Amino acid sequence: MDAPLTIPDDMHQARRWSGPFFADPAALPVTFTLGGVHDPAGVGGTPHRGIPQAWHPTITRRRIDATLIETVFEGTDPDTGLALRVELTQYLDFPVVEWLGWFTATGAAPTPILSDIQALDATFLGTTPLLTHCNGDFYSADGYTPEQTALPAGTALAYAPNGGRPSDGAFPYYRLAFDDWGLALAIGWPAQWAVSYQGLARGVAVRAGQQRTHLRLMPGERIRTPRITVLAWAGDDSRAVNLWRRWYLAHILPRPDGRPMQPHLACAATDEGEEFTAATEENQIRYIERFRQRGIHPDVWWIDAGWYPCYGDDGRRHWPITGTWKPDPERFPRGLQPISDVAARDGAGLLVWFEPERVRPGTELDLEHPDFLLDAQGTTNRLLNLGNPAARQWLTDRVSGLIADNGIAIYRQDFNFEPLPHWRENEAEDRQGINENLHVQGYLQYWDDLLARHPGLWIDSCSSGGRRNDLETMRRAVPLHYTDYGYGDHPIKLSFHHTLFQWIPYFKEATLSWDVEGGSRFDHRVDSYSFHCAMAPMLFATLDIRQDDYDFALAATMIDVWRQAAELILCGDYYPHTAFHKRADRWVAWQFDRPEEGRGLVQAIRLPQAPDDTLTIHPAGIGPGATYTFDNPETGETRQIPGRVLIDEGFTFALAPRAGVLWLYWRA
């Protein structure tokens, strides 16, 4: 993705706010409280900001590459042996600064109590502050709803997720706008974070970190803070959104084998059963061949939950019985490699679902490695403790072997329960927060090790939908299955898209429709409308390949339309032309524009109850002296429209109810 054409004002704002904090180790925006040498309980501990001068701080800078400078601040308390290391990354091509801190016990004895660790504790100056925030995913039509709240002096806001998954009921991405500048702020912590905003007379005080820290470190032990990412901008909200999208595509979106992620078409099929508990080697190969015969060639062949041994007491297979990670020998006697080989002949990579952190009674991990597991009251779910190095290494070796032996190209990891009780119920009073912190470190190390062992691998982050999609996770993964709610409820899922396009550009959408006569929760019928409502960087074509009465030719046509549009949807600047809503009696319209290339697309969807026959938008980025060609790839219709006409009169869509249209355009 090309950098913005010019960003001097944005870079100025980034330097202006960050300069005072990172010029002096004692001014760093990391704060904590440390109990005294003679105060092991931590009562009356001393608050600290950054690295005190008495800790003899050092500063080391290095150029990582053409776009990144890393500055490391380090110091050690001579009395307790507690060391603090803060790693700062400054981007030279975008107005972005990010950092995280590491605390290490370097002495021979445990440290005093370390508490109230804040990865971000800073005041940002400006007038009339306005906070844009969102409620994340929680299996509800109300999810992914953005809100704006003014922060006059004396106003306080606080947010935290539910149960230890970072985007469950809260969203770790914020925009804080002032009159003439603003900040996009992300909290990179795949567990239980907390953030507060306090309106002041001349700005806003922000504090963010792991929600609970009150612990002593054992000799040699190390914990980390969340990674804080801050992007500065000067301009309007669309400037903020598109600077973030461009930065995300350039620096965050994973690059398997070093290549930028591309749009993908995914397909799947199985017989009746819970999820993929009825999948077999024979039927998976047969269905791949049937898709090929129908002229549909997926990039990804998807095998979800249930491919492993998962028999319940009733003698039936149930996918939530997780903890034995090997292909079910009854259904896959040769493993999954034969399926992977057949899929690869048509250019498809094999995606396979895992849920390694949940261990159920009677499974391999439960029986053979109970020392790897944490329990909590009121649940039979046991948590694989990735903070235990032996447990993490066992999992890494097992899953890495499965990837290699079965031709797995995409590792899909789910997480279907709240881990917070498992962490907190197994901690002493003077170790609160340690299990969560070590688990986060182990989780990220596990993924890093898989990616290092398998350079072409990419990871799909799932957690009961989209409940673990913080930025630290997104550096390693894409959130294909961003929610478990509303697969075929078009007004709801289009509203979800509105939020995701602003923050996490790569996700999957499915061509399901629940509003057709006789439609079911998993209706697989083909129509143009369902494809228009599923235009995302990954398209999941939910076609029941077992049936013969589908219009597979229409499906192939719409897949071709999607392929022409998908790269623009992923890489273009995003401009919504209708307000956020979740109503069936309105239109949805948006635009994706590549100004450096003079091309883009506009799309409109008339939802079933929308009364107006037409909608007029005024596309962004139009040059008044240019002429634009608009092409409808579904019908072949072409229009030539002068830029001045587009600016003055706009572009008008005319659609029947429950219909969509997409126009590709380019500048002559």
PDB file of C-alpha atoms in Angstrom, residues 71-300:
ATOM      1  CA  THR A  71      14.641   3.459  20.863  1.00  0.00           C
ATOM      2  CA  VAL A  72      15.208   1.326  23.974  1.00  0.00           C
ATOM      3  CA  PHE A  73      15.176   2.877  27.453  1.00  0.00           C
ATOM      4  CA  GLU A  74      16.600   0.661  30.226  1.00  0.00           C
ATOM      5  CA  GLY A  75      17.333   1.023  33.918  1.00  0.00           C
ATOM      6  CA  THR A  76      17.576  -1.087  37.084  1.00  0.00           C
ATOM      7  CA  ASP A  77      16.609  -0.232  40.643  1.00  0.00           C
ATOM      8  CA  PRO A  78      19.832  -0.679  42.658  1.00  0.00           C
ATOM      9  CA  ASP A  79      17.859  -1.471  45.827  1.00  0.00           C
ATOM     10  CA  THR A  80      15.455  -4.157  44.537  1.00  0.00           C
ATOM     11  CA  GLY A  81      17.010  -5.404  41.284  1.00  0.00           C
ATOM     12  CA  LEU A  82      13.811  -4.595  39.375  1.00  0.00           C
ATOM     13  CA  ALA A  83      14.673  -3.653  35.791  1.00  0.00           C
ATOM     14  CA  LEU A  84      12.433  -1.745  33.393  1.00  0.00           C
ATOM     15  CA  ARG A  85      12.915  -1.766  29.640  1.00  0.00           C
ATOM     16  CA  VAL A  86      10.692   0.379  27.405  1.00  0.00           C
ATOM     17  CA  GLU A  87      10.801  -0.301  23.661  1.00  0.00           C
ATOM     18  CA  LEU A  88       9.676   2.614  21.496  1.00  0.00           C
ATOM     19  CA  THR A  89       9.016   2.294  17.758  1.00  0.00           C
ATOM     20  CA  GLN A  90       8.689   5.419  15.629  1.00  0.00           C
ATOM     21  CA  TYR A  91       7.420   5.160  12.060  1.00  0.00           C
ATOM     22  CA  LEU A  92       9.004   7.426   9.469  1.00  0.00           C
ATOM     23  CA  ASP A  93       6.346   6.882   6.792  1.00  0.00           C
ATOM     24  CA  PHE A  94       3.276   7.385   9.004  1.00  0.00           C
ATOM     25  CA  PRO A  95       2.490   9.563  12.048  1.00  0.00           C
ATOM     26  CA  VAL A  96       2.551   6.545  14.376  1.00  0.00           C
ATOM     27  CA  VAL A  97       4.381   5.884  17.638  1.00  0.00           C
ATOM     28  CA  GLU A  98       4.088   2.702  19.708  1.00  0.00           C
ATOM     29  CA  TRP A  99       5.728   1.229  22.764  1.00  0.00           C
ATOM     30  CA  LEU A 100       5.620  -1.464  25.427  1.00  0.00           C
ATOM     31  CA  GLY A 101       7.422  -2.048  28.715  1.00  0.00           C
ATOM     32  CA  TRP A 102       9.145  -5.073  30.242  1.00  0.00           C
ATOM     33  CA  PHE A 103       9.740  -5.578  33.982  1.00  0.00           C
ATOM     34  CA  THR A 104      12.368  -8.141  34.998  1.00  0.00           C
ATOM     35  CA  ALA A 105      13.514  -9.339  38.421  1.00  0.00           C
ATOM     36  CA  THR A 106      17.296  -9.348  38.129  1.00  0.00           C
ATOM     37  CA  GLY A 107      18.087  -9.844  41.812  1.00  0.00           C
ATOM     38  CA  ALA A 108      18.464 -12.994  43.909  1.00  0.00           C
ATOM     39  CA  ALA A 109      15.260 -12.367  45.890  1.00  0.00           C
ATOM     40  CA  PRO A 110      11.650 -11.687  44.891  1.00  0.00           C
ATOM     41  CA  THR A 111      10.833  -8.068  44.184  1.00  0.00           C
ATOM     42  CA  PRO A 112       8.577  -5.955  46.351  1.00  0.00           C
ATOM     43  CA  ILE A 113       4.987  -5.665  45.211  1.00  0.00           C
ATOM     44  CA  LEU A 114       4.696  -4.150  41.737  1.00  0.00           C
ATOM     45  CA  SER A 115       1.208  -2.723  41.201  1.00  0.00           C
ATOM     46  CA  ASP A 116      -1.018  -0.441  39.125  1.00  0.00           C
ATOM     47  CA  ILE A 117       1.168  -0.807  36.035  1.00  0.00           C
ATOM     48  CA  GLN A 118      -0.026   1.526  33.282  1.00  0.00           C
ATOM     49  CA  ALA A 119       1.363   1.139  29.787  1.00  0.00           C
ATOM     50  CA  LEU A 120      -0.112   4.548  28.948  1.00  0.00           C
ATOM     51  CA  ASP A 121      -0.443   7.317  31.508  1.00  0.00           C
ATOM     52  CA  ALA A 122      -0.481  10.645  29.711  1.00  0.00           C
ATOM     53  CA  THR A 123      -2.356  13.881  29.156  1.00  0.00           C
ATOM     54  CA  PHE A 124      -3.092  15.009  25.602  1.00  0.00           C
ATOM     55  CA  LEU A 125      -3.716  18.721  25.145  1.00  0.00           C
ATOM     56  CA  GLY A 126      -6.524  20.109  23.021  1.00  0.00           C
ATOM     57  CA  THR A 127      -9.966  21.681  23.063  1.00  0.00           C
ATOM     58  CA  THR A 128     -13.492  20.212  22.793  1.00  0.00           C
ATOM     59  CA  PRO A 129     -12.368  16.570  22.965  1.00  0.00           C
ATOM     60  CA  LEU A 130     -14.636  13.939  21.440  1.00  0.00           C
ATOM     61  CA  LEU A 131     -14.068  10.208  21.956  1.00  0.00           C
ATOM     62  CA  THR A 132     -15.174   7.641  19.354  1.00  0.00           C
ATOM     63  CA  HIS A 133     -15.506   4.213  20.955  1.00  0.00           C
ATOM     64  CA  CYS A 134     -17.156   0.864  20.190  1.00  0.00           C
ATOM     65  CA  ASN A 135     -18.535  -2.111  22.101  1.00  0.00           C
ATOM     66  CA  GLY A 136     -16.826  -4.934  20.190  1.00  0.00           C
ATOM     67  CA  ASP A 137     -18.398  -8.348  19.613  1.00  0.00           C
ATOM     68  CA  PHE A 138     -20.585 -10.253  22.083  1.00  0.00           C
ATOM     69  CA  TYR A 139     -23.007 -12.312  19.953  1.00  0.00           C
ATOM     70  CA  SER A 140     -25.561  -9.544  19.656  1.00  0.00           C
ATOM     71  CA  ALA A 141     -27.158  -7.337  17.031  1.00  0.00           C
ATOM     72  CA  ASP A 142     -25.929  -4.482  19.224  1.00  0.00           C
ATOM     73  CA  GLY A 143     -22.266  -5.370  18.664  1.00  0.00           C
ATOM     74  CA  TYR A 144     -19.723  -3.295  16.732  1.00  0.00           C
ATOM     75  CA  THR A 145     -21.732  -0.134  17.422  1.00  0.00           C
ATOM     76  CA  PRO A 146     -19.636   3.047  17.386  1.00  0.00           C
ATOM     77  CA  GLU A 147     -20.489   5.903  19.724  1.00  0.00           C
ATOM     78  CA  GLN A 148     -19.156   9.411  20.187  1.00  0.00           C
ATOM     79  CA  THR A 149     -18.917  10.950  23.648  1.00  0.00           C
ATOM     80  CA  ALA A 150     -17.788  14.477  24.471  1.00  0.00           C
ATOM     81  CA  LEU A 151     -15.182  14.802  27.246  1.00  0.00           C
ATOM     82  CA  PRO A 152     -15.553  18.225  28.864  1.00  0.00           C
ATOM     83  CA  ALA A 153     -13.660  18.907  32.076  1.00  0.00           C
ATOM     84  CA  GLY A 154     -14.813  16.620  34.861  1.00  0.00           C
ATOM     85  CA  THR A 155     -16.149  13.866  32.574  1.00  0.00           C
ATOM     86  CA  ALA A 156     -14.775  10.364  33.112  1.00  0.00           C
ATOM     87  CA  LEU A 157     -15.149   7.276  30.933  1.00  0.00           C
ATOM     88  CA  ALA A 158     -13.772   3.796  31.537  1.00  0.00           C
ATOM     89  CA  TYR A 159     -13.822   0.615  29.464  1.00  0.00           C
ATOM     90  CA  ALA A 160     -12.721  -2.993  29.829  1.00  0.00           C
ATOM     91  CA  PRO A 161     -13.682  -6.243  28.062  1.00  0.00           C
ATOM     92  CA  ASN A 162     -15.614  -9.125  29.552  1.00  0.00           C
ATOM     93  CA  GLY A 163     -13.916 -12.210  30.964  1.00  0.00           C
ATOM     94  CA  GLY A 164     -10.386 -11.858  29.608  1.00  0.00           C
ATOM     95  CA  ARG A 165     -10.936 -11.730  25.841  1.00  0.00           C
ATOM     96  CA  PRO A 166      -9.925  -8.292  24.557  1.00  0.00           C
ATOM     97  CA  SER A 167     -12.767  -7.394  22.185  1.00  0.00           C
ATOM     98  CA  ASP A 168     -15.601  -9.082  24.094  1.00  0.00           C
ATOM     99  CA  GLY A 169     -18.030  -6.285  24.918  1.00  0.00           C
ATOM    100  CA  ALA A 170     -15.391  -3.587  24.415  1.00  0.00           C
ATOM    101  CA  PHE A 171     -13.137  -2.639  21.528  1.00  0.00           C
ATOM    102  CA  PRO A 172      -9.465  -1.760  22.126  1.00  0.00           C
ATOM    103  CA  TYR A 173      -9.451   0.875  19.354  1.00  0.00           C
ATOM    104  CA  TYR A 174     -10.353   4.533  19.966  1.00  0.00           C
ATOM    105  CA  ARG A 175     -10.286   7.909  18.245  1.00  0.00           C
ATOM    106  CA  LEU A 176      -9.788  10.981  20.412  1.00  0.00           C
ATOM    107  CA  ALA A 177     -10.501  14.130  18.382  1.00  0.00           C
ATOM    108  CA  PHE A 178      -9.783  17.720  19.349  1.00  0.00           C
ATOM    109  CA  ASP A 179     -10.653  20.889  17.422  1.00  0.00           C
ATOM    110  CA  ASP A 180      -7.634  20.815  15.135  1.00  0.00           C
ATOM    111  CA  TRP A 181      -6.041  17.405  15.557  1.00  0.00           C
ATOM    112  CA  GLY A 182      -6.659  13.926  16.907  1.00  0.00           C
ATOM    113  CA  LEU A 183      -5.314  10.549  17.942  1.00  0.00           C
ATOM    114  CA  ALA A 184      -6.220   6.981  17.026  1.00  0.00           C
ATOM    115  CA  LEU A 185      -5.257   4.789  19.964  1.00  0.00           C
ATOM    116  CA  ALA A 186      -5.027   0.989  20.172  1.00  0.00           C
ATOM    117  CA  ILE A 187      -4.340  -1.216  23.190  1.00  0.00           C
ATOM    118  CA  GLY A 188      -2.445  -4.331  22.115  1.00  0.00           C
ATOM    119  CA  TRP A 189      -3.277  -6.810  24.850  1.00  0.00           C
ATOM    120  CA  PRO A 190      -4.961 -10.160  24.062  1.00  0.00           C
ATOM    121  CA  ALA A 191      -6.479 -10.457  27.543  1.00  0.00           C
ATOM    122  CA  GLN A 192      -8.047  -8.234  30.219  1.00  0.00           C
ATOM    123  CA  TRP A 193      -7.078  -4.607  29.569  1.00  0.00           C
ATOM    124  CA  ALA A 194      -8.644  -1.454  30.996  1.00  0.00           C
ATOM    125  CA  VAL A 195      -8.623   2.173  29.851  1.00  0.00           C
ATOM    126  CA  SER A 196      -9.910   5.422  31.359  1.00  0.00           C
ATOM    127  CA  TYR A 197     -10.407   8.897  29.892  1.00  0.00           C
ATOM    128  CA  GLN A 198     -10.651  11.957  32.130  1.00  0.00           C
ATOM    129  CA  GLY A 199     -11.714  15.313  30.684  1.00  0.00           C
ATOM    130  CA  LEU A 200      -9.537  18.191  31.890  1.00  0.00           C
ATOM    131  CA  ALA A 201      -9.634  21.944  31.421  1.00  0.00           C
ATOM    132  CA  ARG A 202      -7.089  21.810  28.597  1.00  0.00           C
ATOM    133  CA  GLY A 203      -7.190  18.232  27.364  1.00  0.00           C
ATOM    134  CA  VAL A 204      -7.745  14.591  28.309  1.00  0.00           C
ATOM    135  CA  ALA A 205      -5.845  12.297  30.682  1.00  0.00           C
ATOM    136  CA  VAL A 206      -5.660   8.704  29.447  1.00  0.00           C
ATOM    137  CA  ARG A 207      -4.560   5.638  31.432  1.00  0.00           C
ATOM    138  CA  ALA A 208      -4.413   2.117  29.949  1.00  0.00           C
ATOM    139  CA  GLY A 209      -2.874  -1.174  30.956  1.00  0.00           C
ATOM    140  CA  GLN A 210      -3.505  -4.703  32.146  1.00  0.00           C
ATOM    141  CA  GLN A 211      -6.566  -4.340  34.354  1.00  0.00           C
ATOM    142  CA  ARG A 212      -5.133  -5.923  37.500  1.00  0.00           C
ATOM    143  CA  THR A 213      -1.472  -5.966  38.527  1.00  0.00           C
ATOM    144  CA  HIS A 214      -0.478  -6.456  42.166  1.00  0.00           C
ATOM    145  CA  LEU A 215       2.392  -8.883  42.207  1.00  0.00           C
ATOM    146  CA  ARG A 216       5.954  -9.598  43.115  1.00  0.00           C
ATOM    147  CA  LEU A 217       8.307 -11.083  40.528  1.00  0.00           C
ATOM    148  CA  MET A 218      10.381 -14.143  41.298  1.00  0.00           C
ATOM    149  CA  PRO A 219      14.119 -14.025  40.461  1.00  0.00           C
ATOM    150  CA  GLY A 220      14.572 -14.106  36.697  1.00  0.00           C
ATOM    151  CA  GLU A 221      10.861 -13.630  36.011  1.00  0.00           C
ATOM    152  CA  ARG A 222       9.667 -11.119  33.426  1.00  0.00           C
ATOM    153  CA  ILE A 223       6.300  -9.516  32.651  1.00  0.00           C
ATOM    154  CA  ARG A 224       5.249  -7.064  29.962  1.00  0.00           C
ATOM    155  CA  THR A 225       2.745  -4.287  29.465  1.00  0.00           C
ATOM    156  CA  PRO A 226       0.264  -4.002  26.628  1.00  0.00           C
ATOM    157  CA  ARG A 227       1.670  -2.453  23.475  1.00  0.00           C
ATOM    158  CA  ILE A 228       0.256   1.029  22.991  1.00  0.00           C
ATOM    159  CA  THR A 229      -0.114   2.364  19.439  1.00  0.00           C
ATOM    160  CA  VAL A 230      -0.958   6.003  18.751  1.00  0.00           C
ATOM    161  CA  LEU A 231      -1.558   7.543  15.320  1.00  0.00           C
ATOM    162  CA  ALA A 232      -1.874  11.329  15.061  1.00  0.00           C
ATOM    163  CA  TRP A 233      -3.793  13.150  12.362  1.00  0.00           C
ATOM    164  CA  ALA A 234      -4.723  16.654  11.315  1.00  0.00           C
ATOM    165  CA  GLY A 235      -8.042  16.864   9.506  1.00  0.00           C
ATOM    166  CA  ASP A 236     -11.440  15.200   9.600  1.00  0.00           C
ATOM    167  CA  ASP A 237     -12.546  11.687  10.548  1.00  0.00           C
ATOM    168  CA  SER A 238     -12.032  10.345   7.030  1.00  0.00           C
ATOM    169  CA  ARG A 239      -8.394  11.445   7.273  1.00  0.00           C
ATOM    170  CA  ALA A 240      -8.069   9.544  10.542  1.00  0.00           C
ATOM    171  CA  VAL A 241      -9.726   6.408   9.156  1.00  0.00           C
ATOM    172  CA  ASN A 242      -7.684   6.257   5.981  1.00  0.00           C
ATOM    173  CA  LEU A 243      -4.330   7.046   7.569  1.00  0.00           C
ATOM    174  CA  TRP A 244      -5.051   4.137   9.929  1.00  0.00           C
ATOM    175  CA  ARG A 245      -6.065   1.816   7.079  1.00  0.00           C
ATOM    176  CA  ARG A 246      -2.955   2.663   5.078  1.00  0.00           C
ATOM    177  CA  TRP A 247      -0.672   2.222   8.078  1.00  0.00           C
ATOM    178  CA  TYR A 248      -2.385  -1.055   8.988  1.00  0.00           C
ATOM    179  CA  LEU A 249      -1.969  -2.461   5.477  1.00  0.00           C
ATOM    180  CA  ALA A 250       1.647  -1.358   5.297  1.00  0.00           C
ATOM    181  CA  HIS A 251       2.794  -2.506   8.745  1.00  0.00           C
ATOM    182  CA  ILE A 252       0.244  -4.743  10.527  1.00  0.00           C
ATOM    183  CA  LEU A 253      -1.496  -7.019   8.023  1.00  0.00           C
ATOM    184  CA  PRO A 254       0.446 -10.321   8.012  1.00  0.00           C
ATOM    185  CA  ARG A 255       2.651 -11.165   5.040  1.00  0.00           C
ATOM    186  CA  PRO A 256       2.863 -14.945   4.547  1.00  0.00           C
ATOM    187  CA  ASP A 257       6.147 -15.786   2.810  1.00  0.00           C
ATOM    188  CA  GLY A 258       6.875 -12.063   2.878  1.00  0.00           C
ATOM    189  CA  ARG A 259       4.084 -11.239   0.427  1.00  0.00           C
ATOM    190  CA  PRO A 260       1.105  -8.948   1.126  1.00  0.00           C
ATOM    191  CA  MET A 261      -2.147 -10.717   1.935  1.00  0.00           C
ATOM    192  CA  GLN A 262      -4.458 -11.023  -1.064  1.00  0.00           C
ATOM    193  CA  PRO A 263      -8.244 -11.431  -1.216  1.00  0.00           C
ATOM    194  CA  HIS A 264      -9.355 -15.052  -1.010  1.00  0.00           C
ATOM    195  CA  LEU A 265     -12.404 -17.104  -1.944  1.00  0.00           C
ATOM    196  CA  ALA A 266     -13.250 -19.812   0.593  1.00  0.00           C
ATOM    197  CA  CYS A 267     -15.532 -22.826   0.208  1.00  0.00           C
ATOM    198  CA  ALA A 268     -16.485 -25.759   2.405  1.00  0.00           C
ATOM    199  CA  ALA A 269     -18.897 -28.688   2.514  1.00  0.00           C
ATOM    200  CA  THR A 270     -19.780 -31.508   4.849  1.00  0.00           C
ATOM    201  CA  ASP A 271     -22.584 -33.935   5.574  1.00  0.00           C
ATOM    202  CA  GLU A 272     -25.144 -33.488   8.334  1.00  0.00           C
ATOM    203  CA  GLY A 273     -23.659 -33.252  11.802  1.00  0.00           C
ATOM    204  CA  GLU A 274     -22.341 -30.735  14.312  1.00  0.00           C
ATOM    205  CA  GLU A 275     -19.948 -28.490  12.427  1.00  0.00           C
ATOM    206  CA  PHE A 276     -17.471 -30.838  10.686  1.00  0.00           C
ATOM    207  CA  THR A 277     -18.009 -33.920  12.832  1.00  0.00           C
ATOM    208  CA  ALA A 278     -19.400 -35.669   9.719  1.00  0.00           C
ATOM    209  CA  ALA A 279     -16.450 -34.718   7.514  1.00  0.00           C
ATOM    210  CA  THR A 280     -14.420 -37.627   6.121  1.00  0.00           C
ATOM    211  CA  GLU A 281     -11.533 -37.978   3.714  1.00  0.00           C
ATOM    212  CA  GLU A 282     -13.904 -39.354   1.095  1.00  0.00           C
ATOM    213  CA  ASN A 283     -16.590 -36.653   1.278  1.00  0.00           C
ATOM    214  CA  GLN A 284     -14.136 -33.767   1.478  1.00  0.00           C
ATOM    215  CA  ILE A 285     -12.342 -34.894  -1.682  1.00  0.00           C
ATOM    216  CA  ARG A 286     -15.667 -35.534  -3.416  1.00  0.00           C
ATOM    217  CA  TYR A 287     -16.949 -32.050  -2.580  1.00  0.00           C
ATOM    218  CA  ILE A 288     -13.747 -30.335  -3.720  1.00  0.00           C
ATOM    219  CA  GLU A 289     -14.124 -32.111  -7.050  1.00  0.00           C
ATOM    220  CA  ARG A 290     -17.789 -31.073  -7.312  1.00  0.00           C
ATOM    221  CA  PHE A 291     -16.911 -27.414  -6.825  1.00  0.00           C
ATOM    222  CA  ARG A 292     -14.353 -27.752  -9.595  1.00  0.00           C
ATOM    223  CA  GLN A 293     -16.922 -29.371 -11.887  1.00  0.00           C
ATOM    224  CA  ARG A 294     -19.292 -26.467 -11.221  1.00  0.00           C
ATOM    225  CA  GLY A 295     -16.661 -23.967 -12.313  1.00  0.00           C
ATOM    226  CA  ILE A 296     -15.983 -22.624  -8.820  1.00  0.00           C
ATOM    227  CA  HIS A 297     -12.331 -22.571  -7.806  1.00  0.00           C
ATOM    228  CA  PRO A 298     -11.740 -21.560  -4.177  1.00  0.00           C
ATOM    229  CA  ASP A 299      -8.454 -20.240  -2.839  1.00  0.00           C
ATOM    230  CA  VAL A 300      -9.164 -21.774   0.572  1.00  0.00           C
TER     231      VAL A 300
END
